[in-house]
Amino acid sequence: MIGRGAFGKVYVASHKLNKSEKIALKYIVKRKHDRYLNIDGHSPPLLAEVVMMLRLMKAPSCPNIVRFHDWVENKTSFLLIMEYAESCQTLDSYIRHSLRINENQARLLISQLIRAVKFCAERRVFHGDIHTANILVTTPRLELKLIDFGCAWPVTRKLFHSYDYRGAFLYTPPEILRHHKFHANPAYVWAIGIVLYEILHGDLPFHDRQSVMFGPIRKNPKLSAACQDLISKCMNRSPVKRLKLQQIEEHWWFNPTNPNPVQQIKKRR
């Protein structure tokens, strides 16, 4: 066993005919509250996680999302057959065991996370549980892969309700707690902001419901003004004022040659 989540256990296995070929097997015990979706070519409905992975695996796929190969269903369980990433650890583990992660390393990691998230959004998939334990990092190249779509659900034109969110509580967007409704893309941006914060601070910005909704976001004076600005714009508690998913990579933290918008305003004055 190499991992354990809220909805299953993950094992590393090798092919019976080619023992050098390793794969990851996610074992999921069936439960009454499992969510199923209809999909063309399959009857009866399939586990939502399988449907969402099939949607993401249609060519062209994204290298920053773990590959899904196949699945087996029986009366009591599902077995998901996936890519096994060599020389990897969770981002949570990488953060805890690193002395300090600098902004260049953080930029490399978060750029790949943004790529994975944008791909999910384009395929109309809401991951629903993005946090550092659901992100793999290979070392020393810092290649990132988003994993565990056990909370994933299709994106439609309708708002999501609070009961649709089944992710880690301390990553919960505040609009879910306040208004009990949310859109996928602003929730994605909030998660990106929290992951970036955790990478550079080694800790989460919030520790309970009250702080998620109202607590100040601690600033690290060692971080650049651009980085602090990006974090604050991703973690704006108003989803309407929050940075848009398509705008994140245009931020001046990713483009050092771009002018600082605050300085530009001061110059005009």
Coordinates of C-alpha atoms in Angstrom, one line a residue:
M1 CA 0.0 0.0 0.0
I2 CA 1.3 3.4 -1.0
G3 CA -1.6 5.7 -0.1
R4 CA -4.8 6.0 1.8
G5 CA -7.7 8.5 1.2
A6 CA -11.2 9.1 2.3
F7 CA -12.6 6.8 -0.4
G8 CA -10.0 4.1 -0.9
K9 CA -6.5 2.7 -0.6
V10 CA -3.8 2.8 -3.3
Y11 CA -1.4 0.0 -3.9
V12 CA 1.6 -0.4 -6.2
A13 CA 1.5 -3.5 -8.4
S14 CA 3.4 -5.0 -11.3
H15 CA 2.2 -6.6 -14.5
K16 CA 2.1 -10.5 -14.3
L17 CA 3.9 -10.8 -17.6
N18 CA 6.2 -7.8 -17.3
K19 CA 7.2 -7.4 -13.7
S20 CA 9.2 -4.2 -14.4
E21 CA 6.0 -2.4 -15.5
K22 CA 4.5 -0.9 -12.4
I23 CA 1.0 0.5 -12.0
A24 CA -1.0 2.0 -9.2
L25 CA -4.2 0.3 -8.1
K26 CA -6.9 2.2 -6.2
Y27 CA -9.2 -0.1 -4.3
I28 CA -12.6 1.4 -3.5
V29 CA -15.2 -0.4 -1.4
K30 CA -18.8 0.3 -2.6
R31 CA -20.9 2.4 -0.3
K32 CA -24.5 3.5 -0.4
H33 CA -23.6 7.2 -0.9
D34 CA -21.3 6.6 -3.9
R35 CA -22.2 8.8 -6.8
Y36 CA -22.8 7.4 -10.3
L37 CA -23.2 9.0 -13.7
N38 CA -24.5 7.9 -17.1
I39 CA -22.0 7.7 -19.9
D40 CA -22.5 6.7 -23.6
G41 CA -21.6 3.1 -24.3
H42 CA -21.9 1.9 -20.7
S43 CA -24.9 0.5 -18.9
P44 CA -25.6 0.7 -16.0
P45 CA -24.2 4.1 -14.8
L46 CA -20.5 4.2 -13.7
L47 CA -18.8 5.4 -10.6
A48 CA -18.5 9.2 -11.0
E49 CA -14.7 9.0 -10.5
V50 CA -14.4 6.6 -13.4
V51 CA -16.5 8.8 -15.6
M52 CA -14.5 12.0 -14.8
M53 CA -11.2 10.2 -15.4
L54 CA -12.5 8.9 -18.8
R55 CA -13.4 12.4 -19.7
L56 CA -9.9 13.7 -18.8
M57 CA -8.1 10.9 -20.6
K58 CA -9.6 11.6 -24.0
A59 CA -6.8 12.7 -26.3
P60 CA -5.0 15.0 -26.0
S61 CA -4.4 14.3 -22.3
C62 CA -2.6 16.5 -19.8
P63 CA 0.8 15.4 -18.4
N64 CA 0.0 17.0 -15.1
I65 CA -2.9 14.7 -14.4
V66 CA -2.3 11.1 -13.4
R67 CA -3.1 8.8 -16.2
F68 CA -6.1 6.4 -15.9
H69 CA -5.8 3.1 -17.7
D70 CA -8.8 0.9 -16.9
W71 CA -11.1 -0.2 -14.1
V72 CA -12.7 -3.4 -12.7
E73 CA -16.1 -3.5 -11.0
N74 CA -17.5 -6.3 -8.9
K75 CA -20.3 -6.6 -6.4
T76 CA -18.6 -5.0 -3.5
S77 CA -15.7 -2.9 -4.9
F78 CA -14.0 -1.0 -7.7
L79 CA -10.4 -1.3 -8.7
L80 CA -9.0 1.6 -10.7
I81 CA -5.8 1.0 -12.7
M82 CA -3.7 4.1 -13.0
E83 CA -0.2 5.4 -13.7
Y84 CA 2.4 4.8 -11.1
A85 CA 4.7 7.9 -10.9
E86 CA 8.3 6.9 -10.1
S87 CA 10.5 8.8 -7.7
C88 CA 7.5 10.8 -6.4
Q89 CA 6.1 12.0 -3.1
T90 CA 3.0 14.1 -2.2
L91 CA 3.5 17.8 -2.3
D92 CA 2.5 17.8 1.4
S93 CA 5.5 15.5 2.1
Y94 CA 7.8 17.6 -0.1
I95 CA 6.9 20.8 1.7
R96 CA 7.3 19.2 5.2
H97 CA 10.8 17.8 4.3
S98 CA 12.2 20.8 2.5
L99 CA 14.2 23.4 4.4
R100 CA 12.8 26.2 2.3
I101 CA 11.1 26.3 -1.1
N102 CA 12.0 29.5 -3.0
E103 CA 9.8 31.5 -5.3
N104 CA 11.3 30.0 -8.5
Q105 CA 10.6 26.5 -7.3
A106 CA 7.1 27.5 -6.2
R107 CA 6.5 29.2 -9.6
L108 CA 7.5 25.9 -11.4
L109 CA 5.1 23.9 -9.2
I110 CA 2.1 26.2 -9.3
S111 CA 2.4 26.7 -13.1
Q112 CA 1.9 22.9 -13.5
L113 CA -1.0 22.9 -11.1
I114 CA -2.6 25.7 -13.0
R115 CA -2.1 23.7 -16.2
A116 CA -3.8 20.7 -14.6
V117 CA -6.7 22.8 -13.2
K118 CA -7.3 24.6 -16.5
F119 CA -7.4 21.3 -18.3
C120 CA -10.0 20.0 -15.8
A121 CA -12.0 23.2 -16.3
E122 CA -11.9 22.8 -20.1
R123 CA -13.1 19.2 -19.8
R124 CA -15.9 20.4 -17.5
V125 CA -14.6 18.5 -14.5
F126 CA -14.5 19.9 -11.0
H127 CA -11.9 18.0 -9.0
G128 CA -13.4 19.0 -5.7
D129 CA -10.5 18.1 -3.4
I130 CA -7.4 19.9 -4.4
H131 CA -4.9 20.0 -1.6
T132 CA -1.2 19.2 -1.2
A133 CA -1.8 15.5 -0.3
N134 CA -3.6 15.0 -3.6
I135 CA -0.7 16.4 -5.7
L136 CA 2.4 14.2 -6.5
V137 CA 5.8 15.7 -7.1
T138 CA 8.7 13.9 -8.7
T139 CA 12.2 14.8 -7.4
P140 CA 14.5 16.3 -8.3
R141 CA 12.8 17.6 -11.4
L142 CA 9.7 18.9 -9.6
E143 CA 7.2 17.4 -12.1
L144 CA 3.7 17.7 -10.7
K145 CA 0.7 15.5 -11.2
L146 CA -2.8 16.0 -9.8
I147 CA -4.4 12.8 -8.4
D148 CA -7.5 11.4 -6.6
F149 CA -10.7 12.4 -8.4
G150 CA -12.9 10.7 -5.8
C151 CA -14.7 13.9 -5.1
A152 CA -14.9 15.0 -8.8
W153 CA -18.2 16.0 -10.4
P154 CA -19.2 17.3 -13.8
V155 CA -19.4 21.1 -14.3
T156 CA -22.7 22.4 -15.8
R157 CA -24.2 25.8 -16.1
K158 CA -25.9 25.4 -12.8
L159 CA -24.4 26.5 -9.5
F160 CA -22.9 23.9 -7.2
H161 CA -24.5 23.5 -3.8
S162 CA -22.6 23.1 -0.5
Y163 CA -23.4 19.4 -0.4
D164 CA -21.6 19.0 -3.7
Y165 CA -18.3 20.0 -2.1
R166 CA -16.7 17.0 -0.3
G167 CA -13.1 18.2 -0.2
A168 CA -10.7 19.0 2.7
F169 CA -12.4 21.4 5.0
L170 CA -9.5 23.9 5.5
Y171 CA -9.4 24.4 1.7
T172 CA -13.1 25.2 1.5
P173 CA -13.9 28.4 -0.4
P174 CA -15.6 30.8 2.0
E175 CA -18.6 31.2 -0.3
I176 CA -19.6 27.6 0.4
L177 CA -19.7 28.4 4.1
R178 CA -21.5 31.7 3.7
H179 CA -23.9 31.2 0.8
H180 CA -23.9 27.4 0.4
K181 CA -23.5 27.8 -3.3
F182 CA -20.4 28.1 -5.5
H183 CA -19.0 28.1 -9.0
A184 CA -16.2 25.7 -10.0
N185 CA -13.7 28.2 -11.4
P186 CA -13.6 30.6 -8.5
A187 CA -13.3 27.6 -6.2
Y188 CA -10.3 26.4 -8.3
V189 CA -8.6 29.7 -8.0
W190 CA -9.1 29.7 -4.2
A191 CA -7.5 26.2 -4.0
I192 CA -4.5 27.4 -6.1
G193 CA -4.0 30.4 -3.8
I194 CA -4.0 28.1 -0.7
V195 CA -1.6 25.6 -2.3
L196 CA 0.8 28.5 -3.2
Y197 CA 0.5 29.9 0.3
E198 CA 1.3 26.5 1.8
I199 CA 4.2 25.9 -0.5
L200 CA 5.9 29.2 0.6
H201 CA 4.8 29.3 4.2
G202 CA 5.0 25.6 5.1
D203 CA 1.6 25.9 6.7
L204 CA -2.1 26.5 5.9
P205 CA -3.5 30.1 6.1
F206 CA -6.6 28.9 8.1
H207 CA -7.2 26.5 10.9
D208 CA -10.9 26.6 11.6
R209 CA -14.3 27.7 10.1
Q210 CA -14.0 31.2 11.6
S211 CA -10.6 31.9 10.1
V212 CA -11.7 30.6 6.7
M213 CA -14.5 33.1 6.7
F214 CA -13.0 36.1 8.4
G215 CA -9.4 35.5 9.5
P216 CA -6.5 37.7 8.2
I217 CA -4.1 36.2 5.7
R218 CA -0.7 36.4 7.3
K219 CA 1.9 38.0 5.0
N220 CA 5.5 36.8 4.8
P221 CA 7.9 39.9 4.4
K222 CA 10.4 37.6 2.8
L223 CA 8.2 37.1 -0.3
S224 CA 8.2 39.4 -3.2
A225 CA 5.4 42.0 -3.6
A226 CA 4.3 40.2 -6.7
C227 CA 3.9 36.9 -4.9
Q228 CA 2.0 38.4 -2.0
D229 CA -0.3 40.2 -4.5
L230 CA -1.0 37.0 -6.4
I231 CA -1.9 35.1 -3.2
S232 CA -4.2 37.9 -2.0
K233 CA -6.0 38.1 -5.3
C234 CA -6.5 34.3 -5.5
M235 CA -7.8 34.3 -1.9
N236 CA -10.1 37.2 -2.1
R237 CA -13.2 36.1 -0.1
S238 CA -15.5 37.5 -2.8
P239 CA -15.6 35.0 -5.7
V240 CA -16.6 37.9 -8.0
K241 CA -13.5 39.9 -7.1
R242 CA -11.2 36.9 -7.0
L243 CA -8.7 36.6 -9.9
K244 CA -10.1 34.6 -12.8
L245 CA -8.7 31.2 -13.6
Q246 CA -7.6 32.4 -17.1
Q247 CA -5.9 35.5 -15.6
I248 CA -3.5 33.8 -13.1
E249 CA -0.7 33.1 -15.5
E250 CA -0.9 36.7 -16.8
H251 CA -0.1 38.0 -13.3
W252 CA 3.2 39.9 -13.0
W253 CA 4.6 37.2 -10.6
F254 CA 4.8 34.9 -13.6
N255 CA 5.9 37.7 -15.9
P256 CA 8.7 39.7 -14.3
T257 CA 9.0 41.9 -17.3
N258 CA 5.4 43.0 -17.0
P259 CA 5.0 46.3 -15.1
N260 CA 3.7 46.3 -11.5
P261 CA 0.1 47.6 -11.9
V262 CA 0.4 49.4 -8.5
Q263 CA 3.5 51.2 -9.7
Q264 CA 1.8 52.1 -13.0
I265 CA -1.1 53.7 -11.2
K266 CA 1.3 55.7 -9.0
K267 CA 3.1 56.9 -12.1
R268 CA -0.1 58.1 -13.7
R269 CA -0.9 60.1 -10.6

